[in-house]
């Protein structure tokens, strides 16, 4: 009996699984652009530090001094001696801290309601909230000042805090975040376990909102800390914030730029501290959004 051996068929090539996208590393021009942006952003802070550590006669010297000197602590002492800057720092901390906590709380609460609760007129109310952002701030200064005067708050911190307790941007920002970050199935599971809307907000929504709340808190704190126009209108020089105190130091026939930039450097420190505290949450939120995308 003869056995016929058939030739083996060649192995078929593997089916293409799709073209793999090559991972491109950033080139030298990308790093050069990032370094240029970083240097341009950090130079004003560095220049303020340089000027605040020099004597007044060195500010207008040619060529300019680019290296910090040894008079920083002396200039800091001059700032607190020639102005009530300690009160200004305390007032700004109270105003910015209170506004930040209030905006984050009310924005997360309203954003949760607009995003996940069904009620009549929800879209119309959200449209009205967004439309208020189109109203210029200067348009409401006179009626707002008259209202603060009627309340007896003119010259007090209440007049700066109360109008900023909630913002349309914060509500819209948190509403957009909750639309994608909190699934409806998770809320339905909580309701099946007997949770009310407030308990869902406290135990489910707030933990999920932590990255976005950190971003909103940082932006709100910076805006409240740097606000100049409304505190200048409603507060008195005897009860200033940091920005109005800087305006007082810069006024007069001659301006001591060493004194002004020293005060500006001191006023920048709380913002940097807040950024360091919330920076991890911000980066975590960005990375979580990138992974989900």
mmCIF file of C-alpha atoms in Angstrom:
data_model
loop_
_atom_site.group_PDB
_atom_site.id
_atom_site.type_symbol
_atom_site.label_atom_id
_atom_site.label_comp_id
_atom_site.label_asym_id
_atom_site.label_seq_id
_atom_site.Cartn_x
_atom_site.Cartn_y
_atom_site.Cartn_z
ATOM 1 C CA UNK A 1 0.000 0.000 0.000
ATOM 2 C CA UNK A 2 1.456 3.277 -1.105
ATOM 3 C CA UNK A 3 0.975 6.386 0.977
ATOM 4 C CA UNK A 4 0.930 9.663 -0.889
ATOM 5 C CA UNK A 5 2.235 12.610 1.069
ATOM 6 C CA UNK A 6 0.591 15.863 0.130
ATOM 7 C CA UNK A 7 2.665 19.018 0.431
ATOM 8 C CA UNK A 8 1.739 21.166 3.379
ATOM 9 C CA UNK A 9 0.076 24.438 2.546
ATOM 10 C CA UNK A 10 2.096 27.478 3.551
ATOM 11 C CA UNK A 11 0.956 29.246 6.668
ATOM 12 C CA UNK A 12 -1.444 32.025 5.886
ATOM 13 C CA UNK A 13 -0.225 35.464 6.897
ATOM 14 C CA UNK A 14 -1.896 36.800 10.023
ATOM 15 C CA UNK A 15 -4.839 39.055 9.411
ATOM 16 C CA UNK A 16 -3.982 42.680 9.821
ATOM 17 C CA UNK A 17 -5.182 43.927 13.149
ATOM 18 C CA UNK A 18 -5.287 47.554 12.155
ATOM 19 C CA UNK A 19 -2.579 50.048 11.545
ATOM 20 C CA UNK A 20 -0.856 50.877 14.787
ATOM 21 C CA UNK A 21 -0.360 54.522 15.363
ATOM 22 C CA UNK A 22 3.276 55.282 15.941
ATOM 23 C CA UNK A 23 3.992 57.020 19.224
ATOM 24 C CA UNK A 24 5.703 60.270 18.398
ATOM 25 C CA UNK A 25 7.858 61.775 21.079
ATOM 26 C CA UNK A 26 7.910 65.547 21.381
ATOM 27 C CA UNK A 27 10.729 67.128 19.446
ATOM 28 C CA UNK A 28 13.211 69.789 20.565
ATOM 29 C CA UNK A 29 10.996 72.607 19.278
ATOM 30 C CA UNK A 30 8.201 71.475 21.581
ATOM 31 C CA UNK A 31 10.482 71.625 24.605
ATOM 32 C CA UNK A 32 11.828 74.998 23.460
ATOM 33 C CA UNK A 33 8.293 76.391 23.194
ATOM 34 C CA UNK A 34 7.356 75.033 26.643
ATOM 35 C CA UNK A 35 10.501 76.532 28.191
ATOM 36 C CA UNK A 36 9.762 79.886 26.540
ATOM 37 C CA UNK A 37 6.201 79.897 27.861
ATOM 38 C CA UNK A 38 7.395 78.922 31.338
ATOM 39 C CA UNK A 39 10.048 81.653 31.342
ATOM 40 C CA UNK A 40 7.581 84.274 30.141
ATOM 41 C CA UNK A 41 5.067 83.284 32.813
ATOM 42 C CA UNK A 42 7.595 83.194 35.668
ATOM 43 C CA UNK A 43 9.514 86.348 34.759
ATOM 44 C CA UNK A 44 6.999 88.860 36.252
ATOM 45 C CA UNK A 45 7.124 87.028 39.583
ATOM 46 C CA UNK A 46 10.912 86.894 39.454
ATOM 47 C CA UNK A 47 11.146 90.583 38.538
ATOM 48 C CA UNK A 48 8.884 91.518 41.468
ATOM 49 C CA UNK A 49 11.174 89.549 43.756
ATOM 50 C CA UNK A 50 14.251 91.261 42.314
ATOM 51 C CA UNK A 51 12.832 94.767 42.710
ATOM 52 C CA UNK A 52 11.460 94.072 46.190
ATOM 53 C CA UNK A 53 14.933 93.004 47.354
ATOM 54 C CA UNK A 54 16.664 96.180 46.127
ATOM 55 C CA UNK A 55 16.839 99.780 47.311
ATOM 56 C CA UNK A 56 14.691 102.393 45.515
ATOM 57 C CA UNK A 57 17.677 103.915 43.699
ATOM 58 C CA UNK A 58 18.465 100.578 42.014
ATOM 59 C CA UNK A 59 15.052 100.279 40.336
ATOM 60 C CA UNK A 60 15.754 102.843 37.609
ATOM 61 C CA UNK A 61 19.419 101.980 37.147
ATOM 62 C CA UNK A 62 20.787 101.304 33.644
ATOM 63 C CA UNK A 63 21.434 98.484 32.930
ATOM 64 C CA UNK A 64 18.692 97.077 35.172
ATOM 65 C CA UNK A 65 19.539 94.843 38.092
ATOM 66 C CA UNK A 66 18.584 91.230 37.363
ATOM 67 C CA UNK A 67 19.863 89.565 40.527
ATOM 68 C CA UNK A 68 18.023 89.702 43.881
ATOM 69 C CA UNK A 69 19.606 91.875 46.540
ATOM 70 C CA UNK A 70 19.666 91.743 50.302
ATOM 71 C CA UNK A 71 16.968 94.258 51.279
ATOM 72 C CA UNK A 72 13.892 92.033 51.008
ATOM 73 C CA UNK A 73 13.129 91.793 54.723
ATOM 74 C CA UNK A 74 13.772 95.493 55.220
ATOM 75 C CA UNK A 75 11.309 96.321 52.447
ATOM 76 C CA UNK A 76 8.742 93.916 53.917
ATOM 77 C CA UNK A 77 9.043 95.753 57.228
ATOM 78 C CA UNK A 78 8.519 99.058 55.390
ATOM 79 C CA UNK A 79 5.338 97.739 53.782
ATOM 80 C CA UNK A 80 3.785 96.845 57.122
ATOM 81 C CA UNK A 81 5.024 100.076 58.738
ATOM 82 C CA UNK A 82 3.755 102.474 56.072
ATOM 83 C CA UNK A 83 0.388 100.783 55.425
ATOM 84 C CA UNK A 84 -2.136 98.580 57.174
ATOM 85 C CA UNK A 85 -1.174 95.671 54.976
ATOM 86 C CA UNK A 86 -1.748 93.053 57.684
ATOM 87 C CA UNK A 87 -5.419 94.069 57.839
ATOM 88 C CA UNK A 88 -5.588 94.008 54.045
ATOM 89 C CA UNK A 89 -4.195 90.464 53.940
ATOM 90 C CA UNK A 90 -6.637 89.313 56.600
ATOM 91 C CA UNK A 91 -9.588 90.919 54.807
ATOM 92 C CA UNK A 92 -8.623 89.343 51.499
ATOM 93 C CA UNK A 93 -8.263 85.928 53.131
ATOM 94 C CA UNK A 94 -11.707 86.240 54.713
ATOM 95 C CA UNK A 95 -13.324 87.477 51.492
ATOM 96 C CA UNK A 96 -11.637 85.011 49.120
ATOM 97 C CA UNK A 97 -11.990 82.041 51.480
ATOM 98 C CA UNK A 98 -15.679 82.652 52.199
ATOM 99 C CA UNK A 99 -16.531 83.234 48.537
ATOM 100 C CA UNK A 100 -14.609 80.126 47.468
ATOM 101 C CA UNK A 101 -16.345 77.819 49.957
ATOM 102 C CA UNK A 102 -19.750 79.271 49.122
ATOM 103 C CA UNK A 103 -19.286 79.081 45.341
ATOM 104 C CA UNK A 104 -18.061 75.492 45.466
ATOM 105 C CA UNK A 105 -20.933 74.404 47.735
ATOM 106 C CA UNK A 106 -23.775 76.139 45.888
ATOM 107 C CA UNK A 107 -22.338 75.364 42.438
ATOM 108 C CA UNK A 108 -22.060 71.641 43.152
ATOM 109 C CA UNK A 109 -25.559 71.638 44.638
ATOM 110 C CA UNK A 110 -27.138 73.541 41.746
ATOM 111 C CA UNK A 111 -25.052 71.699 39.158
ATOM 112 C CA UNK A 112 -26.282 68.359 40.523
ATOM 113 C CA UNK A 113 -29.886 69.565 40.386
ATOM 114 C CA UNK A 114 -29.629 70.845 36.815
ATOM 115 C CA UNK A 115 -27.761 67.769 35.596
ATOM 116 C CA UNK A 116 -29.508 64.855 37.304
ATOM 117 C CA UNK A 117 -32.857 65.966 38.751
ATOM 118 C CA UNK A 118 -35.961 66.192 36.570
ATOM 119 C CA UNK A 119 -38.216 69.167 37.239
ATOM 120 C CA UNK A 120 -40.342 71.537 35.217
ATOM 121 C CA UNK A 121 -38.544 74.500 33.694
ATOM 122 C CA UNK A 122 -35.068 73.045 34.176
ATOM 123 C CA UNK A 123 -33.807 74.012 30.716
ATOM 124 C CA UNK A 124 -35.296 77.505 30.897
ATOM 125 C CA UNK A 125 -33.732 78.156 34.303
ATOM 126 C CA UNK A 126 -30.346 76.897 33.110
ATOM 127 C CA UNK A 127 -30.583 79.163 30.075
ATOM 128 C CA UNK A 128 -31.383 82.092 32.368
ATOM 129 C CA UNK A 129 -28.362 81.310 34.559
ATOM 130 C CA UNK A 130 -26.063 81.186 31.553
ATOM 131 C CA UNK A 131 -27.555 84.412 30.148
ATOM 132 C CA UNK A 132 -26.551 86.326 33.284
ATOM 133 C CA UNK A 133 -22.900 85.916 32.257
ATOM 134 C CA UNK A 134 -23.570 88.246 29.322
ATOM 135 C CA UNK A 135 -24.402 91.157 31.643
ATOM 136 C CA UNK A 136 -21.329 93.394 32.165
ATOM 137 C CA UNK A 137 -20.245 93.825 35.758
ATOM 138 C CA UNK A 138 -20.075 97.616 35.383
ATOM 139 C CA UNK A 139 -23.765 97.696 34.443
ATOM 140 C CA UNK A 140 -24.834 96.582 37.911
ATOM 141 C CA UNK A 141 -22.394 98.597 40.020
ATOM 142 C CA UNK A 142 -24.704 101.547 40.751
ATOM 143 C CA UNK A 143 -27.828 99.551 41.762
ATOM 144 C CA UNK A 144 -25.645 97.098 43.685
ATOM 145 C CA UNK A 145 -23.964 99.929 45.576
ATOM 146 C CA UNK A 146 -27.373 101.472 46.364
ATOM 147 C CA UNK A 147 -28.529 98.119 47.688
ATOM 148 C CA UNK A 148 -25.451 97.728 49.885
ATOM 149 C CA UNK A 149 -25.995 101.265 51.231
ATOM 150 C CA UNK A 150 -29.610 100.476 52.066
ATOM 151 C CA UNK A 151 -28.461 97.407 53.969
ATOM 152 C CA UNK A 152 -25.890 99.483 55.837
ATOM 153 C CA UNK A 153 -23.040 97.386 54.468
ATOM 154 C CA UNK A 154 -21.120 100.109 52.616
ATOM 155 C CA UNK A 155 -17.517 100.012 53.793
ATOM 156 C CA UNK A 156 -17.923 96.517 55.294
ATOM 157 C CA UNK A 157 -16.701 93.155 54.021
ATOM 158 C CA UNK A 158 -20.291 91.933 53.717
ATOM 159 C CA UNK A 159 -20.691 94.163 50.666
ATOM 160 C CA UNK A 160 -17.845 92.322 48.916
ATOM 161 C CA UNK A 161 -18.716 88.809 50.060
ATOM 162 C CA UNK A 162 -22.489 88.570 49.545
ATOM 163 C CA UNK A 163 -22.646 89.456 45.794
ATOM 164 C CA UNK A 164 -20.089 86.727 45.037
ATOM 165 C CA UNK A 165 -21.529 83.853 47.065
ATOM 166 C CA UNK A 166 -22.585 82.017 43.892
ATOM 167 C CA UNK A 167 -21.625 82.479 40.248
ATOM 168 C CA UNK A 168 -23.271 81.476 36.986
ATOM 169 C CA UNK A 169 -19.979 80.127 35.694
ATOM 170 C CA UNK A 170 -19.630 77.821 38.694
ATOM 171 C CA UNK A 171 -23.144 76.418 38.247
ATOM 172 C CA UNK A 172 -22.635 75.855 34.529
ATOM 173 C CA UNK A 173 -19.180 74.331 35.068
ATOM 174 C CA UNK A 174 -20.378 71.814 37.645
ATOM 175 C CA UNK A 175 -23.499 70.993 35.657
ATOM 176 C CA UNK A 176 -21.410 70.081 32.629
ATOM 177 C CA UNK A 177 -19.102 67.984 34.809
ATOM 178 C CA UNK A 178 -21.927 66.036 36.465
ATOM 179 C CA UNK A 179 -23.495 65.224 33.101
ATOM 180 C CA UNK A 180 -20.600 62.862 32.333
ATOM 181 C CA UNK A 181 -18.903 62.132 35.672
ATOM 182 C CA UNK A 182 -21.903 60.769 37.586
ATOM 183 C CA UNK A 183 -23.790 57.942 35.808
ATOM 184 C CA UNK A 184 -27.537 57.732 36.243
ATOM 185 C CA UNK A 185 -27.274 54.059 37.181
ATOM 186 C CA UNK A 186 -25.250 54.962 40.269
ATOM 187 C CA UNK A 187 -27.925 57.401 41.424
ATOM 188 C CA UNK A 188 -30.689 54.889 40.749
ATOM 189 C CA UNK A 189 -28.836 52.307 42.830
ATOM 190 C CA UNK A 190 -28.610 54.805 45.673
ATOM 191 C CA UNK A 191 -32.334 55.559 45.458
ATOM 192 C CA UNK A 192 -33.140 51.840 45.576
ATOM 193 C CA UNK A 193 -31.151 51.694 48.815
ATOM 194 C CA UNK A 194 -33.389 54.412 50.252
ATOM 195 C CA UNK A 195 -31.147 57.460 49.807
ATOM 196 C CA UNK A 196 -32.807 60.841 49.473
ATOM 197 C CA UNK A 197 -31.542 63.473 47.037
ATOM 198 C CA UNK A 198 -29.539 65.201 49.772
ATOM 199 C CA UNK A 199 -27.915 61.944 50.849
ATOM 200 C CA UNK A 200 -27.073 61.162 47.242
ATOM 201 C CA UNK A 201 -25.514 64.609 46.946
ATOM 202 C CA UNK A 202 -23.451 64.171 50.085
ATOM 203 C CA UNK A 203 -22.322 60.538 49.712
ATOM 204 C CA UNK A 204 -22.193 60.060 45.926
ATOM 205 C CA UNK A 205 -22.037 63.386 44.099
ATOM 206 C CA UNK A 206 -19.557 65.285 46.277
ATOM 207 C CA UNK A 207 -16.865 62.556 46.220
ATOM 208 C CA UNK A 208 -17.179 62.373 42.429
ATOM 209 C CA UNK A 209 -17.015 66.174 42.164
ATOM 210 C CA UNK A 210 -13.738 66.544 44.057
ATOM 211 C CA UNK A 211 -11.439 67.139 41.025
ATOM 212 C CA UNK A 212 -13.812 69.640 39.387
ATOM 213 C CA UNK A 213 -14.519 71.322 42.725
ATOM 214 C CA UNK A 214 -10.776 71.789 43.245
ATOM 215 C CA UNK A 215 -10.439 73.470 39.850
ATOM 216 C CA UNK A 216 -13.454 75.689 40.500
ATOM 217 C CA UNK A 217 -12.181 76.522 43.984
ATOM 218 C CA UNK A 218 -8.780 77.575 42.645
ATOM 219 C CA UNK A 219 -10.275 79.781 39.934
ATOM 220 C CA UNK A 220 -12.757 81.327 42.370
ATOM 221 C CA UNK A 221 -10.099 82.044 44.975
ATOM 222 C CA UNK A 222 -7.848 83.709 42.417
ATOM 223 C CA UNK A 223 -10.709 85.816 41.049
ATOM 224 C CA UNK A 224 -11.865 86.897 44.510
ATOM 225 C CA UNK A 225 -8.296 87.587 45.657
ATOM 226 C CA UNK A 226 -7.470 89.674 42.574
ATOM 227 C CA UNK A 227 -10.786 91.545 42.463
ATOM 228 C CA UNK A 228 -10.073 95.267 42.444
ATOM 229 C CA UNK A 229 -12.965 97.246 40.972
ATOM 230 C CA UNK A 230 -15.828 96.358 43.317
ATOM 231 C CA UNK A 231 -13.779 96.518 46.577
ATOM 232 C CA UNK A 232 -12.433 99.895 45.451
ATOM 233 C CA UNK A 233 -15.999 101.151 45.010
ATOM 234 C CA UNK A 234 -17.621 99.795 48.137
ATOM 235 C CA UNK A 235 -14.804 99.688 50.727
ATOM 236 C CA UNK A 236 -13.006 102.512 52.496
ATOM 237 C CA UNK A 237 -9.209 102.976 52.725
ATOM 238 C CA UNK A 238 -9.475 102.149 56.439
ATOM 239 C CA UNK A 239 -10.843 98.666 55.641
ATOM 240 C CA UNK A 240 -8.941 97.566 52.512
ATOM 241 C CA UNK A 241 -8.241 94.370 50.675
ATOM 242 C CA UNK A 242 -4.830 93.562 49.203
ATOM 243 C CA UNK A 243 -5.627 95.071 45.808
ATOM 244 C CA UNK A 244 -6.984 98.339 47.223
ATOM 245 C CA UNK A 245 -4.002 98.531 49.580
ATOM 246 C CA UNK A 246 -1.684 98.196 46.567
ATOM 247 C CA UNK A 247 -3.586 101.026 44.895
ATOM 248 C CA UNK A 248 -3.071 103.201 47.971
ATOM 249 C CA UNK A 249 0.661 102.440 48.026
ATOM 250 C CA UNK A 250 0.962 103.305 44.332
ATOM 251 C CA UNK A 251 -0.895 106.627 44.628
ATOM 252 C CA UNK A 252 0.799 109.935 45.268
ATOM 253 C CA UNK A 253 3.103 112.333 43.438
ATOM 254 C CA UNK A 254 5.911 109.774 43.320
ATOM 255 C CA UNK A 255 5.607 106.010 43.349
ATOM 256 C CA UNK A 256 7.992 103.876 45.347
ATOM 257 C CA UNK A 257 8.066 100.840 43.070
ATOM 258 C CA UNK A 258 10.202 98.929 45.533
ATOM 259 C CA UNK A 259 7.472 99.285 48.143
ATOM 260 C CA UNK A 260 4.661 98.466 45.707
ATOM 261 C CA UNK A 261 6.309 95.369 44.250
ATOM 262 C CA UNK A 262 7.262 94.144 47.717
ATOM 263 C CA UNK A 263 3.594 94.333 48.704
ATOM 264 C CA UNK A 264 2.653 92.611 45.440
ATOM 265 C CA UNK A 265 5.115 89.813 46.190
ATOM 266 C CA UNK A 266 3.607 89.334 49.640
ATOM 267 C CA UNK A 267 0.127 89.304 48.122
ATOM 268 C CA UNK A 268 1.119 86.559 45.689
ATOM 269 C CA UNK A 269 2.132 84.089 48.406
ATOM 270 C CA UNK A 270 -1.419 82.992 49.461
ATOM 271 C CA UNK A 271 -2.361 82.270 45.840
ATOM 272 C CA UNK A 272 0.732 80.073 45.433
ATOM 273 C CA UNK A 273 -0.083 78.243 48.663
ATOM 274 C CA UNK A 274 -3.646 77.554 47.493
ATOM 275 C CA UNK A 275 -2.330 76.271 44.172
ATOM 276 C CA UNK A 276 0.064 73.916 45.962
ATOM 277 C CA UNK A 277 -2.770 72.607 48.142
ATOM 278 C CA UNK A 278 -5.178 72.017 45.243
ATOM 279 C CA UNK A 279 -2.593 71.152 42.602
ATOM 280 C CA UNK A 280 -2.728 67.393 43.189
ATOM 281 C CA UNK A 281 -6.513 67.363 42.844
ATOM 282 C CA UNK A 282 -6.323 69.421 39.649
ATOM 283 C CA UNK A 283 -3.729 67.147 38.051
ATOM 284 C CA UNK A 284 -5.689 64.091 39.195
ATOM 285 C CA UNK A 285 -8.839 65.416 37.587
ATOM 286 C CA UNK A 286 -7.050 66.163 34.325
ATOM 287 C CA UNK A 287 -5.484 62.686 34.231
ATOM 288 C CA UNK A 288 -8.818 61.022 35.024
ATOM 289 C CA UNK A 289 -10.484 62.926 32.199
ATOM 290 C CA UNK A 290 -7.682 61.965 29.819
ATOM 291 C CA UNK A 291 -8.009 58.272 30.692
ATOM 292 C CA UNK A 292 -11.788 58.343 30.246
ATOM 293 C CA UNK A 293 -11.410 60.098 26.901
#
